[in-house]
PDB file of N, CA, C and O in Angstrom:
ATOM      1  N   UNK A 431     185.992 103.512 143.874  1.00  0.00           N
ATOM      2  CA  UNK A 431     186.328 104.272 145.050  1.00  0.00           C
ATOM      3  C   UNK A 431     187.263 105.405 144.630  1.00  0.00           C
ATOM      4  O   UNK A 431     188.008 105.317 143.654  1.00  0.00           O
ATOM      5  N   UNK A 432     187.181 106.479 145.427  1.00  0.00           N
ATOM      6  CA  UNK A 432     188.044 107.755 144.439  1.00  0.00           C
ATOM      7  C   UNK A 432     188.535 108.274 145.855  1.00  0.00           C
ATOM      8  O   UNK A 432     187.927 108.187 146.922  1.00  0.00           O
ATOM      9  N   UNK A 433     189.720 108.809 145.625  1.00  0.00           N
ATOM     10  CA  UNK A 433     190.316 109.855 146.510  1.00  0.00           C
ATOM     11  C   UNK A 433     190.833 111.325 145.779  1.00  0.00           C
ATOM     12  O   UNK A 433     190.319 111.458 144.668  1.00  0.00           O
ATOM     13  N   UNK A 434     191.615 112.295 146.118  1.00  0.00           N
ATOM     14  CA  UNK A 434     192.395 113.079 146.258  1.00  0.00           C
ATOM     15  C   UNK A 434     193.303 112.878 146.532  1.00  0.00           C
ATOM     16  O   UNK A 434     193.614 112.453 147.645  1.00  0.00           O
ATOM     17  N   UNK A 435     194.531 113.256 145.045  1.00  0.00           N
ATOM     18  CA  UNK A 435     195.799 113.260 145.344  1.00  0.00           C
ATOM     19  C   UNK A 435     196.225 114.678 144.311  1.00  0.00           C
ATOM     20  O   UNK A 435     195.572 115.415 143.572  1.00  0.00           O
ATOM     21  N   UNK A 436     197.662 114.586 144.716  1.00  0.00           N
ATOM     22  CA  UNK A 436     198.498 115.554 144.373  1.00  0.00           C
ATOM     23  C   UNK A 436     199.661 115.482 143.974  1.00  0.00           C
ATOM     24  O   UNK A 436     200.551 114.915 144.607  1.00  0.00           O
ATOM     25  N   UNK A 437     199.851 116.173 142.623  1.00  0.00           N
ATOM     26  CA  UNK A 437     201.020 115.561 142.293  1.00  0.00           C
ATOM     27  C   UNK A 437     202.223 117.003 141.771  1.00  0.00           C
ATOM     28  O   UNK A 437     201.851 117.651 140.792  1.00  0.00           O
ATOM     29  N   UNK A 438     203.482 117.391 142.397  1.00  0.00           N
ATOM     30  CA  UNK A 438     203.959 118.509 142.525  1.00  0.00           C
ATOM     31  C   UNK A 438     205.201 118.908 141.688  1.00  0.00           C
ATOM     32  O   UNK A 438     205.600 120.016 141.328  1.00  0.00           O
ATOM     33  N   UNK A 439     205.896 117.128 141.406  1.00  0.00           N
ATOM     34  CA  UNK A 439     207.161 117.232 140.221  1.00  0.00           C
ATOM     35  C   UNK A 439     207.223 116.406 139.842  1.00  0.00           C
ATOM     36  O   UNK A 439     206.490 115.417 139.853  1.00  0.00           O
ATOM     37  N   UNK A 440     208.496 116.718 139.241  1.00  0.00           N
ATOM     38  CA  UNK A 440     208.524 115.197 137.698  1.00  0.00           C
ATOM     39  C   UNK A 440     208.521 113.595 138.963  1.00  0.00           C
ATOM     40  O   UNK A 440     208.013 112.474 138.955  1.00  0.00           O
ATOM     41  N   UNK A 441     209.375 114.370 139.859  1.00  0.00           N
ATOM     42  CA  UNK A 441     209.525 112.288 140.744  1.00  0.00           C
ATOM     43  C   UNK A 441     208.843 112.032 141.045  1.00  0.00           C
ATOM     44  O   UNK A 441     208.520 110.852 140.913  1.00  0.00           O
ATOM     45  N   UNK A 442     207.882 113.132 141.849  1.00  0.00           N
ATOM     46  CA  UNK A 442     206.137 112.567 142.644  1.00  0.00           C
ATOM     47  C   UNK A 442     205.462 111.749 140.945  1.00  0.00           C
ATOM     48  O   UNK A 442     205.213 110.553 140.792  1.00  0.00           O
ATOM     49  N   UNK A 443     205.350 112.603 140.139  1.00  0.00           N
ATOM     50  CA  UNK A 443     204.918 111.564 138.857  1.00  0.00           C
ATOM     51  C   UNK A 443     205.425 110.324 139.080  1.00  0.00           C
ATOM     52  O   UNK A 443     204.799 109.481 139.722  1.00  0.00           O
ATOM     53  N   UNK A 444     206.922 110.055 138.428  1.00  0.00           N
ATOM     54  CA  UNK A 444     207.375 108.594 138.142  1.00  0.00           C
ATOM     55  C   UNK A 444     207.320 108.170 139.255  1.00  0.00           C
ATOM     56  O   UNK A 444     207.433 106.944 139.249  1.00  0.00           O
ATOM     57  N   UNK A 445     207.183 108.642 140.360  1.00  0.00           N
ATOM     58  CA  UNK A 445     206.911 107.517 141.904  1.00  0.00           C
ATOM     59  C   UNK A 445     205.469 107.338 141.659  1.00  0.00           C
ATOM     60  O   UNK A 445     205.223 106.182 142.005  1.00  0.00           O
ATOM     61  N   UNK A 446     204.680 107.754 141.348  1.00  0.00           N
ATOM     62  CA  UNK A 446     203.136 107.665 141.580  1.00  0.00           C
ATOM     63  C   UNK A 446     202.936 106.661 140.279  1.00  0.00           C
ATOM     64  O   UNK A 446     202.257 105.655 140.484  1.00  0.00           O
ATOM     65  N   UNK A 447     203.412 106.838 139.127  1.00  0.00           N
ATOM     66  CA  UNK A 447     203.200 105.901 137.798  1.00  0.00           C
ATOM     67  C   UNK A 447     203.621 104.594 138.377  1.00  0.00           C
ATOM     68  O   UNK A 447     202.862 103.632 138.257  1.00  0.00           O
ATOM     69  N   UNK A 448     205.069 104.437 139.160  1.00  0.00           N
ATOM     70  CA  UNK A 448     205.669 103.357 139.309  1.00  0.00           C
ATOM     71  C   UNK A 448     204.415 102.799 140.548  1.00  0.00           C
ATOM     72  O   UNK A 448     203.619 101.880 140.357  1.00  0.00           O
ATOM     73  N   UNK A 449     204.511 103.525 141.635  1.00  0.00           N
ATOM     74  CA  UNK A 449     203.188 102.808 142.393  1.00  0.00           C
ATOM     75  C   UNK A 449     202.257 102.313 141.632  1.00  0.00           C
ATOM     76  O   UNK A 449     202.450 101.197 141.151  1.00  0.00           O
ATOM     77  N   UNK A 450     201.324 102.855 141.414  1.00  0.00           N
ATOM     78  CA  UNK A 450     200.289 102.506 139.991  1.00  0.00           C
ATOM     79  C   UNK A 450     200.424 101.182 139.366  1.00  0.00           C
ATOM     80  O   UNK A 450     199.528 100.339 139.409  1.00  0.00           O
ATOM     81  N   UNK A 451     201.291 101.050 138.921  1.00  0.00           N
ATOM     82  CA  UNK A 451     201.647 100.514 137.457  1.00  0.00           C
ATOM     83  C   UNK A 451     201.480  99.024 138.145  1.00  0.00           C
ATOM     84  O   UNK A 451     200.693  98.188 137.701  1.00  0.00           O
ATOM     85  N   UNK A 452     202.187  98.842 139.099  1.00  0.00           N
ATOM     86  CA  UNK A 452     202.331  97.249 140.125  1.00  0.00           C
ATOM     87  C   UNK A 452     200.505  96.510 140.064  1.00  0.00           C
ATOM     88  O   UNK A 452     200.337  95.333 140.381  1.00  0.00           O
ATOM     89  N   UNK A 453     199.359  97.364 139.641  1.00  0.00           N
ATOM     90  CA  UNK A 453     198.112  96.938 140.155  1.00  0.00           C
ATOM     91  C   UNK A 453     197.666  96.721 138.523  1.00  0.00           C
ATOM     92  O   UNK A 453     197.941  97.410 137.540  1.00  0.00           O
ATOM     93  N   UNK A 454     196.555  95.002 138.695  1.00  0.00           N
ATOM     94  CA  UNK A 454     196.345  95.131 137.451  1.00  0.00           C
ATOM     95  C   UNK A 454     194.562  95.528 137.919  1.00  0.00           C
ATOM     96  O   UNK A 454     193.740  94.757 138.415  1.00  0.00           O
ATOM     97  N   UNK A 455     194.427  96.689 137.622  1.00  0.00           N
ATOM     98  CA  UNK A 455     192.825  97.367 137.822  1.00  0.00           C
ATOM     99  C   UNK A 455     192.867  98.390 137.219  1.00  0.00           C
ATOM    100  O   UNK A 455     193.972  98.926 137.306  1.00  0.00           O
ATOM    101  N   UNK A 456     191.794  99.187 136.339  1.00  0.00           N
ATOM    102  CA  UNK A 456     191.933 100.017 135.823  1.00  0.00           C
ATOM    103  C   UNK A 456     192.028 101.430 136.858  1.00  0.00           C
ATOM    104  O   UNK A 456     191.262 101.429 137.822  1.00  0.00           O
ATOM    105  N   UNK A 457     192.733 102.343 136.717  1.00  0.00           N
ATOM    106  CA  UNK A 457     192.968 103.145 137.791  1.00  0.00           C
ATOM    107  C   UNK A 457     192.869 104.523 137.003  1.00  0.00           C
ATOM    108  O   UNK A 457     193.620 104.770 136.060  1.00  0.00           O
ATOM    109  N   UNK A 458     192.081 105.231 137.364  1.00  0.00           N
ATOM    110  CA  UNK A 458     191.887 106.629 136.751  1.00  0.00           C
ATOM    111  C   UNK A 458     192.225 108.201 137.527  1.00  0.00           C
ATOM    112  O   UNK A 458     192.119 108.457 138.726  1.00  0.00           O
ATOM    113  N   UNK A 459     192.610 109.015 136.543  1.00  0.00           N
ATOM    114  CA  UNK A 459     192.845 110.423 136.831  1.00  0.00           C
ATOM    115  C   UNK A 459     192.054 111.089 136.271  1.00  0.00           C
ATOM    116  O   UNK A 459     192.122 111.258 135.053  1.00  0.00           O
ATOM    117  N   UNK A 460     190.650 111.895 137.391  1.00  0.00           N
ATOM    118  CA  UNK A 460     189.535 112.681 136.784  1.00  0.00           C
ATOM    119  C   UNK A 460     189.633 114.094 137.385  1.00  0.00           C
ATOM    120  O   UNK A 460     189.576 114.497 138.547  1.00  0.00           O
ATOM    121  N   UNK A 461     189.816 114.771 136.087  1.00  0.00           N
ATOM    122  CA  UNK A 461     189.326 116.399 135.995  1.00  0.00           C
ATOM    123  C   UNK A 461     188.051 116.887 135.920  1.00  0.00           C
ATOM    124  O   UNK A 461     187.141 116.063 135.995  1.00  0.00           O
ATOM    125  N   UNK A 462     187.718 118.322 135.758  1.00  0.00           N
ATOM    126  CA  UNK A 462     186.533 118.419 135.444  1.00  0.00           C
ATOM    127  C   UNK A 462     186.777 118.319 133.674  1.00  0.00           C
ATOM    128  O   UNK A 462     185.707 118.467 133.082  1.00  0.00           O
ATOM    129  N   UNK A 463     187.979 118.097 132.747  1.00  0.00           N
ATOM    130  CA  UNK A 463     187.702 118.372 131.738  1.00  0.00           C
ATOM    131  C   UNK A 463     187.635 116.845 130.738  1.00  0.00           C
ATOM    132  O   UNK A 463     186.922 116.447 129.817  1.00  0.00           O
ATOM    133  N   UNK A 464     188.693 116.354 131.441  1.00  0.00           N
ATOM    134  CA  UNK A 464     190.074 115.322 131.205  1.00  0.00           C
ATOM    135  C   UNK A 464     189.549 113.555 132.114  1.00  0.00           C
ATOM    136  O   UNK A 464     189.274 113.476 133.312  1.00  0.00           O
ATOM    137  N   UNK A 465     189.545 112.590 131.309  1.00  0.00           N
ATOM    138  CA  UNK A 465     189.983 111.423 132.330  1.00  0.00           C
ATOM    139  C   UNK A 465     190.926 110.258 131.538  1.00  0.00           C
ATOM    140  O   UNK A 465     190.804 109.643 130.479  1.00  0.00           O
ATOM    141  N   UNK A 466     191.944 110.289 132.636  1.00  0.00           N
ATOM    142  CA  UNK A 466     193.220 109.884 131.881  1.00  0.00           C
ATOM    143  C   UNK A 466     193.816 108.418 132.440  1.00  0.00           C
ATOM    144  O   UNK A 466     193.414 108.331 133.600  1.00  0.00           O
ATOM    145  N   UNK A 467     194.181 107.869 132.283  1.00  0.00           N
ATOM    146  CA  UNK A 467     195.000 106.490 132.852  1.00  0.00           C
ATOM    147  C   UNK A 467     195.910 106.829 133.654  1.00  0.00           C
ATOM    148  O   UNK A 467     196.942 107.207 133.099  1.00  0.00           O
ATOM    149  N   UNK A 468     195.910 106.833 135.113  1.00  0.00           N
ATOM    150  CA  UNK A 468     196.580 106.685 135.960  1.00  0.00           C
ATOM    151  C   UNK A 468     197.965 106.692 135.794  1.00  0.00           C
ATOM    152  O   UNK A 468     198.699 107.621 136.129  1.00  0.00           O
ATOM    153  N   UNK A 469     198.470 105.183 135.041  1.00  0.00           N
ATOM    154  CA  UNK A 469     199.353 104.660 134.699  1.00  0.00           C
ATOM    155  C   UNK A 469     200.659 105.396 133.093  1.00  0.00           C
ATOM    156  O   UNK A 469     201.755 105.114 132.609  1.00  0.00           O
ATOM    157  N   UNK A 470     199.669 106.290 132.916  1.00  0.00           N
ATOM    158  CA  UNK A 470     200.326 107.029 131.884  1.00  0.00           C
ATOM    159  C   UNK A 470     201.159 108.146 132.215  1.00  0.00           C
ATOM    160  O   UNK A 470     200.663 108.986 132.965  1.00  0.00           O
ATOM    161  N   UNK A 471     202.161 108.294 131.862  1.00  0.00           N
ATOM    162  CA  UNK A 471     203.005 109.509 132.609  1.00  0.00           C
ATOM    163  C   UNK A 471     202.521 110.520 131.334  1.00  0.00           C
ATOM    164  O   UNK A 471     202.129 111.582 131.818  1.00  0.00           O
ATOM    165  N   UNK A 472     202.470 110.518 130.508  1.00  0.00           N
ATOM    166  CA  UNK A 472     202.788 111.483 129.646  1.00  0.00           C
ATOM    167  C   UNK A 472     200.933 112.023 129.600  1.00  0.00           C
ATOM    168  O   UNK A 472     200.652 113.179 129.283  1.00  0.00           O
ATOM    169  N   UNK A 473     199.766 110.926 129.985  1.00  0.00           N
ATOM    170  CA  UNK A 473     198.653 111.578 130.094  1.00  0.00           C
ATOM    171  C   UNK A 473     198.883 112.542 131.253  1.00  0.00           C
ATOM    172  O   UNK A 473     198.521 113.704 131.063  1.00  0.00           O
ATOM    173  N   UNK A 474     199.539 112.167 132.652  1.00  0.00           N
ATOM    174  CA  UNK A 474     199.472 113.129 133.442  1.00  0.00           C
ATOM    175  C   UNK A 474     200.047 114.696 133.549  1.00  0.00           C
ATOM    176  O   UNK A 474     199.741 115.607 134.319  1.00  0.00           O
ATOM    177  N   UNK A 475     201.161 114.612 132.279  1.00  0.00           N
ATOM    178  CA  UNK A 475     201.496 115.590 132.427  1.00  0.00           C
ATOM    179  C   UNK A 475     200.720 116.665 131.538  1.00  0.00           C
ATOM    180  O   UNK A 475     201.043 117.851 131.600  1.00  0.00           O
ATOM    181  N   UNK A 476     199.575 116.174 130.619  1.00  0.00           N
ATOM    182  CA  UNK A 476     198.443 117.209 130.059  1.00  0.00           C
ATOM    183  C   UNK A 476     197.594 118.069 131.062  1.00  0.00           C
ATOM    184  O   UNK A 476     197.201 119.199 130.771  1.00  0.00           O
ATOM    185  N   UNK A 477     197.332 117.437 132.298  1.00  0.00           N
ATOM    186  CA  UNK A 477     196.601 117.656 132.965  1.00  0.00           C
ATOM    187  C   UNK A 477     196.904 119.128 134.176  1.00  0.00           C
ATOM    188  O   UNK A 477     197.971 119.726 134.035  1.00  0.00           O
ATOM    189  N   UNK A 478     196.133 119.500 135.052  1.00  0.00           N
ATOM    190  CA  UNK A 478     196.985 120.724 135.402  1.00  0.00           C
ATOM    191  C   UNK A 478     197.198 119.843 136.998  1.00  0.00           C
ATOM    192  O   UNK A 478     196.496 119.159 137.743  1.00  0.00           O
ATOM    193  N   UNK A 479     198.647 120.365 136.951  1.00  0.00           N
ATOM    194  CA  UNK A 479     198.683 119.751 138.616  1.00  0.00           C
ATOM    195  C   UNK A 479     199.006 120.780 139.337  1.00  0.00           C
ATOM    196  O   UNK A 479     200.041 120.526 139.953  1.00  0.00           O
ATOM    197  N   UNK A 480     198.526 122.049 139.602  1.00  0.00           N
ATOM    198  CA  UNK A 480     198.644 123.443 140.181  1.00  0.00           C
ATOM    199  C   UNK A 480     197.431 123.086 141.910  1.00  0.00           C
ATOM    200  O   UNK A 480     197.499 123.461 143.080  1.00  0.00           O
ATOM    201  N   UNK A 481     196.128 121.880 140.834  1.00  0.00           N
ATOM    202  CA  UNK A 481     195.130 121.200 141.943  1.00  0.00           C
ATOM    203  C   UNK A 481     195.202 119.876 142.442  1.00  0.00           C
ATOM    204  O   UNK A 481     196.114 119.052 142.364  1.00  0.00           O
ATOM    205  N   UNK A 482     194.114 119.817 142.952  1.00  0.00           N
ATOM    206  CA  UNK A 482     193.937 117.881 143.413  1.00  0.00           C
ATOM    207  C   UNK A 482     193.437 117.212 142.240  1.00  0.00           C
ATOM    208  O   UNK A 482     192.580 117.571 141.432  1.00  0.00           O
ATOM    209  N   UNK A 483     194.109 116.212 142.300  1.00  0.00           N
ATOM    210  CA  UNK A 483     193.108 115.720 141.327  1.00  0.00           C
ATOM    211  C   UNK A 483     192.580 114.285 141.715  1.00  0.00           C
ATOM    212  O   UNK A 483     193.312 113.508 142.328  1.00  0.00           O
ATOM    213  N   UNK A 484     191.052 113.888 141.274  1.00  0.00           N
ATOM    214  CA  UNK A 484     190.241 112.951 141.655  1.00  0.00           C
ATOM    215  C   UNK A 484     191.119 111.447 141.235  1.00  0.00           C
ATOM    216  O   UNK A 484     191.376 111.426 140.032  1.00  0.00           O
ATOM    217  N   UNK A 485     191.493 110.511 141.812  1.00  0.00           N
ATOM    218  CA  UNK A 485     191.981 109.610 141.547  1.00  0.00           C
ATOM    219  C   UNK A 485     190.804 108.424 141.499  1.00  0.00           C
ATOM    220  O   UNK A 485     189.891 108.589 142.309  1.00  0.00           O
ATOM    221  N   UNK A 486     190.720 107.180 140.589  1.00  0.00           N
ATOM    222  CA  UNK A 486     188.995 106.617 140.411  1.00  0.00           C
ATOM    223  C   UNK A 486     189.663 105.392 140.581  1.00  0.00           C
ATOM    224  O   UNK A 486     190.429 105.351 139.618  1.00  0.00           O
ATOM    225  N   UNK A 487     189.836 104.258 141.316  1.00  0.00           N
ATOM    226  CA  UNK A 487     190.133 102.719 141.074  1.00  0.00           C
ATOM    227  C   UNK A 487     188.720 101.863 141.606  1.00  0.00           C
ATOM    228  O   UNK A 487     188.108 101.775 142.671  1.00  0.00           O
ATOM    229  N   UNK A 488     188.551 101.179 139.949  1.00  0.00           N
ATOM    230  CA  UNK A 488     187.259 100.476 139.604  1.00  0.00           C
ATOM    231  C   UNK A 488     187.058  98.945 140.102  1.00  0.00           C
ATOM    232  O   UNK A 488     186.086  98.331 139.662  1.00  0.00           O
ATOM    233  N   UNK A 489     188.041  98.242 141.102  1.00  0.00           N
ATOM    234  CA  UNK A 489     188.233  97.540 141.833  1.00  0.00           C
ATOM    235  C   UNK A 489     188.217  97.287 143.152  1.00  0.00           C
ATOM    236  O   UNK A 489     189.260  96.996 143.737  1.00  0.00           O
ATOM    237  N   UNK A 490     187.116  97.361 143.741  1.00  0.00           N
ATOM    238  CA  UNK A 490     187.034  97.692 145.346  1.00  0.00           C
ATOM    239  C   UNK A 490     187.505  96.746 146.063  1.00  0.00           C
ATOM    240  O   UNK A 490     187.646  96.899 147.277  1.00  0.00           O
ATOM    241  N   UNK A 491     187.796  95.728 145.502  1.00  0.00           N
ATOM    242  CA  UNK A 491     188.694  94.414 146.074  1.00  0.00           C
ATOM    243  C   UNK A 491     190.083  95.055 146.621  1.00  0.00           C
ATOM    244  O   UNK A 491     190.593  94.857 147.723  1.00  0.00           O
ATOM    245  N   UNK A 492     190.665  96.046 145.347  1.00  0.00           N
ATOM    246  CA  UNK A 492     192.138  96.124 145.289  1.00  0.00           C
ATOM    247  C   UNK A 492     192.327  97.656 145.865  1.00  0.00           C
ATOM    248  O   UNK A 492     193.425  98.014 146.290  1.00  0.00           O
ATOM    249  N   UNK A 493     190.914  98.754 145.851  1.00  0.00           N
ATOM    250  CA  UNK A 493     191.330 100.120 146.148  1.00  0.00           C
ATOM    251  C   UNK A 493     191.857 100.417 147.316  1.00  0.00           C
ATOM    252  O   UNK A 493     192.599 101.399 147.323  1.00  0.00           O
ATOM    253  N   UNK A 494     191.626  99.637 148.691  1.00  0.00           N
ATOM    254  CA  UNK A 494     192.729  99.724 149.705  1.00  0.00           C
ATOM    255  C   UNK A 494     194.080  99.570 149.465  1.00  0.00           C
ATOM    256  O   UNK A 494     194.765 100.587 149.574  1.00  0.00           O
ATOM    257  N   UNK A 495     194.784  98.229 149.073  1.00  0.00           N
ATOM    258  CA  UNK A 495     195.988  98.663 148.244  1.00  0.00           C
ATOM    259  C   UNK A 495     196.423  98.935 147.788  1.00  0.00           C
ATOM    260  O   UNK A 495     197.639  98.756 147.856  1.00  0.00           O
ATOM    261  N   UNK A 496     195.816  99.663 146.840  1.00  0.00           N
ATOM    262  CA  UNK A 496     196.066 100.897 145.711  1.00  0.00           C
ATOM    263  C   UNK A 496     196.650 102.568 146.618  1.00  0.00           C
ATOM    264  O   UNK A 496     197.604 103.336 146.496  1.00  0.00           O
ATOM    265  N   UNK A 497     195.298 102.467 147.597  1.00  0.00           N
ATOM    266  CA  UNK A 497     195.750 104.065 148.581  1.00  0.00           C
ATOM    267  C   UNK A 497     196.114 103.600 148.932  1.00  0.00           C
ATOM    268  O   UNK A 497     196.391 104.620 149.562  1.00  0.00           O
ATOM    269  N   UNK A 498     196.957 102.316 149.691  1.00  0.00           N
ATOM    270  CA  UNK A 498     198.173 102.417 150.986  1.00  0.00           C
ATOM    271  C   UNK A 498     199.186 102.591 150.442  1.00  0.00           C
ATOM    272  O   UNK A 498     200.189 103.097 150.944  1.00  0.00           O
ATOM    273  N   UNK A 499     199.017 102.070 148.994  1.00  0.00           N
ATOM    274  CA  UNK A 499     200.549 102.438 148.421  1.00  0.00           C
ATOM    275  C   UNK A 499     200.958 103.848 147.766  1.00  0.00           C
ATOM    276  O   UNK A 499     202.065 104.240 147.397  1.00  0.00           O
ATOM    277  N   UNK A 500     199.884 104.391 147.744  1.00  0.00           N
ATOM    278  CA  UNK A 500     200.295 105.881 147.514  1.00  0.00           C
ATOM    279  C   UNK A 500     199.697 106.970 148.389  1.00  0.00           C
ATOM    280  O   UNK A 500     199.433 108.081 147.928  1.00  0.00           O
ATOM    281  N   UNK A 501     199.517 106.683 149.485  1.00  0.00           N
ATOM    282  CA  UNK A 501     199.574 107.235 150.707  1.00  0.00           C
ATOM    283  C   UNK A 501     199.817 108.491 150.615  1.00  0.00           C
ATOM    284  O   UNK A 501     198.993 109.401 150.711  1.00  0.00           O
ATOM    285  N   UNK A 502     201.562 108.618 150.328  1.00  0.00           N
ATOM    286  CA  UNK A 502     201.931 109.723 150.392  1.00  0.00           C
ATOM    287  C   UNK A 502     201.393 111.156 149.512  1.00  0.00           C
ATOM    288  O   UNK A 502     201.517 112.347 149.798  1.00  0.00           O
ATOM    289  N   UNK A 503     200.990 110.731 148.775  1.00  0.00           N
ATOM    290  CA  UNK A 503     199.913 111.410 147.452  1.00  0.00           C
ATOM    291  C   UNK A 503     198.725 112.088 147.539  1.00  0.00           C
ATOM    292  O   UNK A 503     198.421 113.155 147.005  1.00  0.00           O
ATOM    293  N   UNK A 504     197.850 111.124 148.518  1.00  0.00           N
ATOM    294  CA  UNK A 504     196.586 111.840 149.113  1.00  0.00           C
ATOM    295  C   UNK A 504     196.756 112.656 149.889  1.00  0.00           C
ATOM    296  O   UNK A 504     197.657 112.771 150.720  1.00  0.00           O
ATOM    297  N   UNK A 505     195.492 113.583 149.569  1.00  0.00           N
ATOM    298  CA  UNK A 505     195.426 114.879 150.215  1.00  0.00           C
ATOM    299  C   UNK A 505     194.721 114.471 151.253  1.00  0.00           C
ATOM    300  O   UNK A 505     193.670 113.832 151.203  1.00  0.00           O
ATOM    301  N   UNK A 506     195.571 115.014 152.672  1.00  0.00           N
ATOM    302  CA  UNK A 506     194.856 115.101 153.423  1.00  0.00           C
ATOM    303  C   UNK A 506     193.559 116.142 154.042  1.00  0.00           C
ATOM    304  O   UNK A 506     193.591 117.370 154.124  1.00  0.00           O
ATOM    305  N   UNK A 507     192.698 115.431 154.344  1.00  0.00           N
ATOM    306  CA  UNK A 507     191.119 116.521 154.521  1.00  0.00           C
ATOM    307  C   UNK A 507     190.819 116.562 155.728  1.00  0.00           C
ATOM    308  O   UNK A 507     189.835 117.204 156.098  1.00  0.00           O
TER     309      UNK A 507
END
């Protein structure tokens, strides 16, 4: 299941890693170039965050609690 999120400074990072990190599912950050581990701060900061970027969690059991807990992150459409 994938959403749109956004990520704007260093705290939205370590708040979004620290959300993240609590889930054991693999959780992905997809570019058109790049797909990176969620859970990695230092992958996210390769990436450009000027956009949205595709967020991928491969657990449909757990991807509702995955977006409620980073809520604040998704872009709203």
């Amino acid at each position: 299941m994938t959403k749109k999120i956004i990520l704007t400074s260093i705290a939205e990072i370590q708040s979004f890693v620290n959300s993240v990190s609590v889930f054991n599912c693999k959780i992905a950050l997809i570019t058109e170039r790049y797909t990176i581990d969620a859970k990695s701060i230092i992958g996210i900061f390769s990436l450009d965050l000027s956009k949205p970027i595709t967020m991928e969690v491969d657990d449909l059991t757990m991807a509702e609690s995955v977006f409620s807990k980073i809520s604040n992150f998704i872009v709203k459409e």
